[in-house]
Short mmCIF file of C-alpha atoms and ligand atoms in Angstrom, two decimals:
data_model
loop_
_atom_site.label_atom_id
_atom_site.label_comp_id
_atom_site.label_asym_id
_atom_site.label_seq_id
_atom_site.Cartn_x
_atom_site.Cartn_y
_atom_site.Cartn_z
CA MET A 1 -5.87 -23.37 -14.08
CA ARG A 2 -2.74 -21.25 -14.42
CA ARG A 3 -1.44 -20.83 -17.96
CA SER A 4 2.21 -21.11 -18.86
CA PHE A 5 3.59 -18.37 -21.09
CA VAL A 6 6.36 -17.52 -23.52
CA ALA A 7 6.17 -13.79 -24.21
CA GLY A 8 8.50 -11.76 -26.40
CA ASN A 9 8.99 -8.02 -26.08
CA TRP A 10 10.54 -6.75 -29.28
CA LYS A 11 10.80 -3.16 -27.97
CA MET A 12 11.70 -0.73 -30.80
CA ASN A 13 13.06 -3.40 -33.14
CA LYS A 14 12.02 -4.90 -36.48
CA SER A 15 10.58 -3.46 -39.67
CA PRO A 16 7.39 -4.85 -41.31
CA LYS A 17 9.59 -6.98 -43.59
CA GLU A 18 11.59 -8.38 -40.66
CA THR A 19 8.35 -8.99 -38.76
CA ARG A 20 6.86 -10.98 -41.63
CA GLU A 21 10.05 -13.02 -42.05
CA PHE A 22 10.21 -13.81 -38.34
CA LEU A 23 6.60 -14.88 -37.98
CA LYS A 24 6.56 -16.93 -41.17
CA SER A 25 9.38 -19.08 -39.84
CA PHE A 26 8.27 -19.23 -36.18
CA HIS A 27 6.04 -22.27 -35.60
CA PRO A 28 6.37 -23.26 -31.96
CA SER A 29 4.93 -26.60 -31.02
CA THR A 30 3.95 -26.10 -27.41
CA GLN A 31 1.13 -26.13 -24.90
CA LYS A 32 2.33 -22.76 -23.65
CA GLU A 33 0.63 -19.51 -24.61
CA VAL A 34 2.93 -17.58 -26.95
CA VAL A 35 2.54 -13.79 -27.14
CA ILE A 36 4.77 -11.35 -29.03
CA PHE A 37 4.59 -7.68 -28.11
CA VAL A 38 5.45 -5.86 -31.31
CA PRO A 39 6.06 -2.17 -32.04
CA ALA A 40 2.81 -0.42 -33.06
CA LEU A 41 4.21 0.33 -36.53
CA VAL A 42 4.45 -3.37 -37.40
CA LEU A 43 1.17 -4.46 -35.79
CA SER A 44 -0.59 -4.81 -39.14
CA ALA A 45 2.24 -6.84 -40.67
CA ALA A 46 2.34 -9.16 -37.64
CA LEU A 47 -1.43 -9.70 -37.54
CA ASP A 48 -1.59 -10.45 -41.28
CA VAL A 49 1.00 -13.24 -41.00
CA VAL A 50 -0.55 -14.74 -37.87
CA ALA A 51 -4.05 -14.72 -39.40
CA ALA A 52 -2.78 -16.29 -42.64
CA GLY A 53 -0.73 -18.84 -40.67
CA SER A 54 -3.61 -20.07 -38.53
CA ALA A 55 -5.87 -20.34 -41.60
CA ALA A 56 -3.22 -22.42 -43.39
CA THR A 57 -2.14 -24.74 -40.57
CA GLY A 58 -5.31 -24.94 -38.50
CA LEU A 59 -5.20 -24.64 -34.72
CA GLY A 60 -3.59 -27.40 -32.75
CA LYS A 61 -0.69 -28.23 -35.02
CA SER A 62 1.45 -25.43 -33.77
CA ALA A 63 0.65 -22.95 -31.04
CA GLN A 64 -1.26 -19.95 -32.23
CA VAL A 65 0.95 -16.94 -31.71
CA LYS A 66 -0.90 -14.01 -30.17
CA ILE A 67 0.11 -10.48 -30.93
CA GLY A 68 0.24 -7.67 -28.38
CA ILE A 69 1.19 -4.00 -28.23
CA GLN A 70 3.86 -2.59 -25.95
CA ASN A 71 2.07 0.55 -24.85
CA PHE A 72 -1.12 2.55 -25.40
CA HIS A 73 -2.75 5.73 -24.23
CA PHE A 74 -5.24 5.81 -21.36
CA GLU A 75 -7.96 7.35 -23.52
CA LYS A 76 -9.62 5.57 -26.45
CA LYS A 77 -9.26 8.45 -28.88
CA GLY A 78 -8.83 12.19 -29.17
CA ALA A 79 -6.22 14.91 -29.35
CA PHE A 80 -3.23 12.89 -28.14
CA THR A 81 -0.60 13.38 -30.83
CA GLY A 82 1.61 10.36 -31.33
CA GLU A 83 -0.29 8.00 -29.05
CA THR A 84 -1.74 4.53 -29.75
CA SER A 85 -5.42 3.77 -29.18
CA PRO A 86 -6.10 0.48 -27.34
CA GLU A 87 -9.54 0.34 -28.93
CA VAL A 88 -8.09 0.52 -32.46
CA ALA A 89 -5.30 -1.97 -31.66
CA HIS A 90 -7.90 -4.45 -30.41
CA SER A 91 -10.17 -3.88 -33.41
CA MET A 92 -7.21 -4.71 -35.67
CA GLY A 93 -6.70 -8.04 -33.92
CA ALA A 94 -4.19 -7.38 -31.12
CA THR A 95 -5.20 -9.41 -28.09
CA TRP A 96 -2.59 -8.42 -25.50
CA ALA A 97 -0.89 -5.28 -24.20
CA LEU A 98 2.00 -4.61 -21.87
CA VAL A 99 1.42 -2.03 -19.15
CA GLY A 100 4.00 -0.48 -16.85
CA HIS A 101 7.18 -1.81 -18.45
CA SER A 102 10.12 -0.32 -16.58
CA GLU A 103 11.30 1.49 -19.73
CA ARG A 104 7.89 3.20 -19.87
CA ARG A 105 8.12 4.04 -16.18
CA SER A 106 11.71 5.32 -16.18
CA LEU A 107 12.28 6.76 -19.69
CA PHE A 108 8.76 8.03 -20.37
CA HIS A 109 7.74 8.94 -16.82
CA GLU A 110 4.76 6.61 -16.65
CA THR A 111 3.31 6.77 -13.13
CA ASP A 112 1.40 4.26 -11.03
CA GLU A 113 -1.70 6.37 -11.72
CA ASP A 114 -1.10 5.96 -15.48
CA THR A 115 -0.78 2.19 -15.15
CA LYS A 116 -4.07 2.11 -13.23
CA LYS A 117 -5.88 3.96 -16.03
CA LYS A 118 -4.25 1.83 -18.72
CA VAL A 119 -5.10 -1.50 -17.11
CA ALA A 120 -8.74 -0.44 -16.70
CA LEU A 121 -9.08 0.94 -20.24
CA GLY A 122 -7.16 -1.91 -21.87
CA LEU A 123 -9.51 -4.45 -20.25
CA GLU A 124 -12.54 -2.37 -21.23
CA CYS A 125 -11.33 -2.40 -24.85
CA GLY A 126 -11.07 -6.20 -24.82
CA LEU A 127 -7.31 -6.57 -24.44
CA SER A 128 -5.55 -8.93 -22.06
CA ILE A 129 -3.01 -7.14 -19.91
CA MET A 130 0.49 -8.11 -18.87
CA LEU A 131 1.36 -5.78 -15.98
CA CYS A 132 5.09 -5.32 -15.42
CA VAL A 133 6.45 -4.68 -11.94
CA GLY A 134 9.95 -4.68 -10.52
CA GLU A 135 12.48 -2.88 -8.37
CA THR A 136 15.63 -0.92 -9.24
CA LEU A 137 19.03 -1.99 -7.96
CA SER A 138 19.05 0.63 -5.19
CA GLU A 139 15.56 -0.43 -4.11
CA ARG A 140 16.72 -4.07 -3.92
CA GLU A 141 19.90 -3.14 -2.07
CA SER A 142 17.93 -1.18 0.48
CA GLY A 143 15.64 -4.17 1.08
CA ARG A 144 12.58 -2.56 -0.52
CA THR A 145 11.82 -5.07 -3.31
CA ASN A 146 8.56 -6.36 -1.85
CA GLU A 147 7.38 -2.90 -0.87
CA VAL A 148 7.96 -1.51 -4.41
CA VAL A 149 6.32 -4.46 -6.13
CA GLU A 150 3.33 -4.29 -3.78
CA ARG A 151 2.91 -0.57 -4.47
CA GLN A 152 2.96 -1.15 -8.24
CA LEU A 153 0.46 -4.01 -8.00
CA ALA A 154 -1.88 -2.17 -5.62
CA ALA A 155 -1.93 0.90 -7.85
CA ALA A 156 -2.95 -0.94 -11.01
CA LEU A 157 -5.11 -3.89 -9.96
CA GLY A 158 -8.56 -4.26 -8.45
CA ALA A 159 -10.76 -7.08 -7.16
CA SER A 160 -13.53 -6.66 -9.72
CA MET A 161 -11.30 -6.95 -12.78
CA ASP A 162 -11.58 -9.77 -15.32
CA TRP A 163 -8.66 -11.74 -13.93
CA SER A 164 -8.78 -14.26 -16.79
CA ARG A 165 -7.24 -11.45 -18.88
CA ILE A 166 -4.48 -10.41 -16.50
CA ALA A 167 -0.93 -11.73 -16.17
CA ILE A 168 1.91 -10.24 -14.13
CA ALA A 169 5.52 -9.97 -15.25
CA TYR A 170 8.11 -9.55 -12.50
CA GLU A 171 11.05 -7.78 -14.09
CA PRO A 172 13.80 -6.54 -11.78
CA VAL A 173 14.94 -3.31 -13.45
CA TRP A 174 18.61 -4.11 -12.81
CA ALA A 175 18.27 -7.31 -14.85
CA ILE A 176 16.59 -5.81 -17.94
CA GLY A 177 18.89 -5.68 -20.94
CA THR A 178 21.94 -5.87 -18.68
CA GLY A 179 22.83 -9.54 -19.01
CA LYS A 180 22.51 -9.72 -15.20
CA VAL A 181 19.80 -12.27 -14.56
CA ALA A 182 18.13 -12.71 -11.18
CA THR A 183 19.13 -15.95 -9.51
CA PRO A 184 16.41 -18.62 -9.60
CA GLU A 185 16.03 -18.10 -5.84
CA GLN A 186 15.63 -14.31 -6.16
CA ALA A 187 13.05 -14.70 -8.92
CA SER A 188 11.09 -17.39 -7.12
CA GLU A 189 11.16 -15.50 -3.82
CA THR A 190 9.54 -12.41 -5.36
CA HIS A 191 7.08 -14.46 -7.43
CA THR A 192 6.03 -16.29 -4.27
CA HIS A 193 5.61 -12.96 -2.50
CA ILE A 194 3.45 -11.65 -5.36
CA ARG A 195 1.26 -14.75 -5.20
CA LEU A 196 0.84 -14.34 -1.46
CA TRP A 197 -0.02 -10.68 -1.94
CA LEU A 198 -2.65 -11.63 -4.56
CA LYS A 199 -4.15 -14.10 -2.09
CA GLN A 200 -4.27 -11.57 0.73
CA ASN A 201 -5.80 -8.88 -1.46
CA PHE A 202 -7.98 -10.73 -3.98
CA GLY A 203 -8.45 -14.24 -2.58
CA ASP A 204 -7.44 -17.80 -3.36
CA ALA A 205 -8.84 -18.12 -6.88
CA VAL A 206 -7.07 -15.01 -8.20
CA SER A 207 -3.85 -16.01 -6.49
CA GLU A 208 -3.89 -19.57 -7.81
CA ASN A 209 -4.99 -18.76 -11.35
CA THR A 210 -2.93 -15.68 -12.20
CA SER A 211 0.25 -16.34 -14.18
CA ILE A 212 3.43 -14.64 -13.00
CA LEU A 213 6.22 -14.42 -15.59
CA TYR A 214 9.87 -13.60 -15.00
CA GLY A 215 11.64 -11.07 -17.23
CA GLY A 216 15.16 -9.63 -17.21
CA SER A 217 17.95 -11.12 -19.35
CA ALA A 218 16.11 -14.42 -19.70
CA LYS A 219 18.06 -16.49 -22.24
CA PRO A 220 17.87 -20.01 -23.68
CA GLU A 221 20.85 -20.90 -21.48
CA ASN A 222 19.43 -19.70 -18.16
CA PHE A 223 15.64 -20.02 -18.23
CA LEU A 224 15.27 -23.72 -17.38
CA GLU A 225 16.86 -23.31 -13.98
CA ILE A 226 14.51 -20.41 -13.18
CA ALA A 227 11.48 -22.23 -14.62
CA ALA A 228 12.09 -25.16 -12.26
CA LYS A 229 11.43 -22.99 -9.20
CA PRO A 230 8.00 -22.55 -7.60
CA ASN A 231 5.61 -19.89 -8.87
CA ILE A 232 7.37 -19.19 -12.19
CA ASP A 233 4.74 -19.44 -14.93
CA GLY A 234 6.78 -18.34 -17.92
CA PHE A 235 9.04 -15.62 -19.26
CA LEU A 236 8.84 -12.15 -20.75
CA ILE A 237 11.83 -12.07 -23.05
CA GLY A 238 13.42 -8.98 -24.59
CA GLY A 239 16.72 -9.41 -26.45
CA ALA A 240 16.44 -13.18 -26.74
CA SER A 241 13.02 -12.91 -28.43
CA LEU A 242 14.40 -11.18 -31.53
CA ASP A 243 15.80 -14.36 -33.05
CA VAL A 244 13.49 -17.18 -34.16
CA ALA A 245 15.70 -20.04 -32.99
CA SER A 246 16.32 -18.36 -29.64
CA LEU A 247 12.63 -17.69 -28.90
CA ALA A 248 11.69 -21.19 -30.06
CA LYS A 249 13.98 -22.69 -27.37
CA PHE A 250 11.73 -21.20 -24.66
CA CYS A 251 8.78 -23.06 -26.19
CA ASN A 252 10.20 -26.59 -25.82
P1 PGA B 1 15.66 -8.43 -21.71
O1 PGA B 1 14.31 -7.55 -21.65
O2 PGA B 1 15.23 -9.87 -21.82
O3 PGA B 1 16.39 -7.96 -22.94
O4 PGA B 1 16.40 -8.16 -20.44
C1 PGA B 1 13.19 -7.98 -20.94
C2 PGA B 1 12.11 -6.94 -20.98
O5 PGA B 1 12.43 -5.75 -20.98
O6 PGA B 1 10.89 -7.24 -21.01
#
């Protein structure tokens, strides 16, 4: 069965102290899977609070918050100054990782080939992967949205992967951090296209069971209308995930 998600992407925000404060006061009561992608420097702080929290409250009372990383290198270890090892992140307790976020693709020149290597290695290291895809404004305006998204999916995904550990986030680049949210129809249209593409390429089970999240200026005031449309299985939330009360609203 398809899981429903609330995922936060903190980007390069929050110190260890702020991370601890946030997670100590964030106790969502929801059936949805809650994942927060934290900066690598606060991974330890986040994991400590989550581990202590689940020991204190026991599972079931509130959703267990899972912690993910926002990026990692496509090798496990070695001479890669400044990079993050997916193997080490997983051994510390991170369970999820983002791959192919548009800021990685545009600001840090991450290619489709890089996303392919990262998805494969992240899965090998035991992480679940949230693969981000999405078109720029000029690609949308020239009618190339589906073509771009298909290219990004085809580059990174393969039939023999452990699909129980893969989710897809559709994030139109023009909607990220801009306050310009896709209309519910635009979001649902692309999500439906992605699901059809999954069916054509990897079969019915993968298509039906893979969660597709929307991201791009998702806010407490606009997400319900998008969530009501077909094929929207949750949200990847940037700015609105930085505040406890704001993120909690997505969990109701
Ligand atoms: P935003 O970011 O919600 O601030 O637009 C979303 C994302 O980049 O994942």
